[in-house]
Coordinates of C-alpha atoms in Angstrom, one line a residue:
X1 CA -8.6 -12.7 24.8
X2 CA -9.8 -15.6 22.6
X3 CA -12.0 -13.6 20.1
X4 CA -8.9 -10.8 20.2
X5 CA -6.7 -13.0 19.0
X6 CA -9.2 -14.4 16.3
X7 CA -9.9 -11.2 15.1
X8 CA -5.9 -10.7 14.8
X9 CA -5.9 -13.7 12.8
X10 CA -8.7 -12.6 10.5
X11 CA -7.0 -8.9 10.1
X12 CA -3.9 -10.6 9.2
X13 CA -5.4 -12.7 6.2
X14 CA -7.3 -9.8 5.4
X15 CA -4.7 -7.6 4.9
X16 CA -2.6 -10.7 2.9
X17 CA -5.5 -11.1 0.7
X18 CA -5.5 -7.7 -0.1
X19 CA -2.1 -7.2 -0.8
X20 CA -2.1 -10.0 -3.0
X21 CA -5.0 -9.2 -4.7
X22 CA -5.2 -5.3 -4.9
X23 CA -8.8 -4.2 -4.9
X24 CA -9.2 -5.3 -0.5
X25 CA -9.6 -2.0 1.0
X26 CA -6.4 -2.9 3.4
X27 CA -6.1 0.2 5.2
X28 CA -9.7 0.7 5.6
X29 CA -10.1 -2.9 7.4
X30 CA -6.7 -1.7 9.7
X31 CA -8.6 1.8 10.5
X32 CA -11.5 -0.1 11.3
X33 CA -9.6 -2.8 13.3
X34 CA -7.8 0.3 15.0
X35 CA -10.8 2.0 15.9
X36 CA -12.6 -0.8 17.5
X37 CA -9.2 -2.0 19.6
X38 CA -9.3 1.5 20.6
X39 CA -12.3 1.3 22.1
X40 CA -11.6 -2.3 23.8
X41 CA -8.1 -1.8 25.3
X42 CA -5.1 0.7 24.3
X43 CA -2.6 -1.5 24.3
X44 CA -4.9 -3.5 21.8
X45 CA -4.2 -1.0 18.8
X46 CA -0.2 -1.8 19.1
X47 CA -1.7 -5.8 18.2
X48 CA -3.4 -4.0 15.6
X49 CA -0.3 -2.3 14.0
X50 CA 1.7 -5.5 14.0
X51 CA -1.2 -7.6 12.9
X52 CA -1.9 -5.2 9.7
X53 CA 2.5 -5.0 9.2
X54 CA 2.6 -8.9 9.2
X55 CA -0.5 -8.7 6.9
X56 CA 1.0 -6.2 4.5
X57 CA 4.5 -7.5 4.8
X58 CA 3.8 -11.2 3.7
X59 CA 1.6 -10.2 1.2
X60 CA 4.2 -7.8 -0.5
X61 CA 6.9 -11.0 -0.5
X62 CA 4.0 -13.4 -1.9
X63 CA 3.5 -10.2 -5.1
X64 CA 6.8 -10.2 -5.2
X65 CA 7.9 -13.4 -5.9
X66 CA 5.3 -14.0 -8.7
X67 CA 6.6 -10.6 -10.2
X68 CA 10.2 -11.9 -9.8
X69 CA 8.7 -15.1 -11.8
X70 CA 6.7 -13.4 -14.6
X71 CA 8.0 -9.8 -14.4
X72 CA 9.4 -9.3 -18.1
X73 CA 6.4 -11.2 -19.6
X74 CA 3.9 -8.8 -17.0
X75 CA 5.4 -5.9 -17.7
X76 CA 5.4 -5.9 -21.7
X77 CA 1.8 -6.2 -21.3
X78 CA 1.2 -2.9 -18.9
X79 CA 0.3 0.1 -20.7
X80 CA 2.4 2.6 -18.0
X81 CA 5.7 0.8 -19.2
X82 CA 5.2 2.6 -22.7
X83 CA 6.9 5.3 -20.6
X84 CA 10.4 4.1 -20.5
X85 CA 11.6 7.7 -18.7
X86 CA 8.8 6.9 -16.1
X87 CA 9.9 3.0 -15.9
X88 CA 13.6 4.0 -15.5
X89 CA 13.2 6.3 -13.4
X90 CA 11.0 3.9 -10.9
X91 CA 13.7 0.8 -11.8
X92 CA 16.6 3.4 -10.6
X93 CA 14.3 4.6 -7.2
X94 CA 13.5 0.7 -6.3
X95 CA 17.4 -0.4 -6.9
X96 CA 18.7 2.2 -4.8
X97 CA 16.2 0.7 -1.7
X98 CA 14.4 3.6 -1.2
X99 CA 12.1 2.6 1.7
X100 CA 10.3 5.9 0.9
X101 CA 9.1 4.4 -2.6
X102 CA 8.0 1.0 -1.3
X103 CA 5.9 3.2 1.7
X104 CA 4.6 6.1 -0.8
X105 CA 3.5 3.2 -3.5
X106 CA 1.8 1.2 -0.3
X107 CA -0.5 4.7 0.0
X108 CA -1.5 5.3 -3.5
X109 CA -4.1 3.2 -4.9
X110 CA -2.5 1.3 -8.1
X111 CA 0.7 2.2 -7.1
X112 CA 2.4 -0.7 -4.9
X113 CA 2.1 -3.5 -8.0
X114 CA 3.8 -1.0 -10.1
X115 CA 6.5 -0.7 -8.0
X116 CA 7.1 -4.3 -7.1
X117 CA 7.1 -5.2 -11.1
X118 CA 9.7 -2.1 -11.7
X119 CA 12.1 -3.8 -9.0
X120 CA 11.3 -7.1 -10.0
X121 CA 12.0 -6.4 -13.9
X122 CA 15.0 -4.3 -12.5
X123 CA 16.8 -7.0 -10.9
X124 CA 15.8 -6.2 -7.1
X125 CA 16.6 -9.3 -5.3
X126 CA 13.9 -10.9 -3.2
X127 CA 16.0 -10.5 -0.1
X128 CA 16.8 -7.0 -0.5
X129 CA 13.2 -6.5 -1.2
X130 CA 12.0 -8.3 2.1
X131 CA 14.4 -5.9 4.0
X132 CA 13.5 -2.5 2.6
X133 CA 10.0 -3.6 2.7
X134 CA 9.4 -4.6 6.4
X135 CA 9.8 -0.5 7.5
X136 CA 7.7 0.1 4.6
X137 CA 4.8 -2.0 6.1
X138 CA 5.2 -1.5 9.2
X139 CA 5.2 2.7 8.6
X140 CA 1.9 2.0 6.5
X141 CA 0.0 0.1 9.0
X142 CA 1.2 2.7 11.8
X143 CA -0.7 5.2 9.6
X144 CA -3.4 3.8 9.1
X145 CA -4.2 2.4 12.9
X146 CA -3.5 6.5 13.2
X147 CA -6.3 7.6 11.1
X148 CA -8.5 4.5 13.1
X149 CA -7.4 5.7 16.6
X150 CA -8.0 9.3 15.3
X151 CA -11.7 7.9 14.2
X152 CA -12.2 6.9 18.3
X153 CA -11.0 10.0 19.8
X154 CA -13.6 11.7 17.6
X155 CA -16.4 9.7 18.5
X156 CA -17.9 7.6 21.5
X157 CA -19.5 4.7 19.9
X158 CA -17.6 2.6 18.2
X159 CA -19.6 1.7 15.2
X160 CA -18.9 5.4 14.6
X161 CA -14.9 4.9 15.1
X162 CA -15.3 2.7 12.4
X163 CA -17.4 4.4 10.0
X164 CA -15.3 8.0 10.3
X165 CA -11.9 5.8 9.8
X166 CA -12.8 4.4 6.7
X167 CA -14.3 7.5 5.5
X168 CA -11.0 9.0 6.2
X169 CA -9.2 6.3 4.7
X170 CA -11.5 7.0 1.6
X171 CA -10.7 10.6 1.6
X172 CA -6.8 10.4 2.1
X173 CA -6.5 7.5 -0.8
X174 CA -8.7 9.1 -3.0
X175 CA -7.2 12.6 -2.7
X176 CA -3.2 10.7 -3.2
X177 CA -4.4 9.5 -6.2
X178 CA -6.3 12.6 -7.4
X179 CA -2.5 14.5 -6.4
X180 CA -0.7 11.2 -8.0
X181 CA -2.6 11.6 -11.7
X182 CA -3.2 15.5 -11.4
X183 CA 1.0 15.5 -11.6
X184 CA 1.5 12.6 -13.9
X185 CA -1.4 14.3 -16.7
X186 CA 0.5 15.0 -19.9
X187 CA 0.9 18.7 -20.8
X188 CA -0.8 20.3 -23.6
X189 CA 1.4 20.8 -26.4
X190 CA 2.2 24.7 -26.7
X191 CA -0.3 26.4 -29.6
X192 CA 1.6 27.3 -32.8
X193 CA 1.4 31.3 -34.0

């Protein structure tokens, strides 16, 4: 029960780091987790979800207080706020608490720190924030213990588990964000007679 609980710990900072510092494969290392738990004890994969939540949920609050701090001076320097129909749009989304947009920008790759510096620049308060992002979290580690739980039923060895969920987890994020640019490319202007 020891080295379970350790290995919550280490999950946990994992998925902090990562959250704070975007380039951690989060839901790779919460597949992963998932899988193995799966293999250990059931009931271990619901430890899982919340560990890879609390993760994910702290780390989103940590972002977003050092967006709320140096949003305007962040954001003149980002090349995707040369949109302003794209910002505003975003800025109007965040302010009207979708949860949807704080989940959806938690599964694309690149997408989550966008939308945590259009709230923050938009006047989101930290408090709303914390409370439309703890479904948000929560729904994204749920997923992702998913696509690890779906990596055990698949396969008896749990090194394999592990392997197939991040393989998956490479799949799904890479094909969002193949979907996510493939309906942001700019149009070709239409030819001239």
């Amino acid at each position: 029960m020891t080295a379970t609980l350790g290995a919550l710990g280490w999950l946990i900072l994992v998925v902090l780091f990562g959250s704070v510092v975007p380039v951690v494969p989060t839901g790779a290392a919460v597949s992963g987790a998932a899988a193995l738990a799966a293999h250990q004890h059931p009931l271990t994969v619901v430890l899982v979800v919340a560990a890879g939540a609390v993760g994910a949920y702290i780390g989103d609050l940590a972002t977003y207080l050092v967006l709320l701090w140096g949003g305007e001076r962040i954001a003149r320097r980002l090349r995707w706020l040369r949109e302003p129909q794209r910002f505003d749009r975003i800025s109007a989304r965040v302010r009207e608490g979708r949860v949807s947009l704080l989940l959806v920008s938690r599964l694309i790759p690149g997408g989550r720190v966008p939308v945590l510096l259009a709230g923050a620049v938009a006047g989101l308060t930290w408090r709303r924030f914390a409370v439309a992002n703890a479904p948000a979290s929560l729904s994204w580690s749920v997923l992702y213990a998913a696509i690890g739980v779906v990596g055990r039923a698949i396969f008896p060895e749990p090194w394999q588990s592990v392997v197939a969920a991040i393989l998956l987890v490479v799949l799904v994020t890479q094909g969002l964000s193949w979907l996510s640019r493939r309906r942001t490319a700019p149009e070709p202007p239409p030819a001239r007679p």
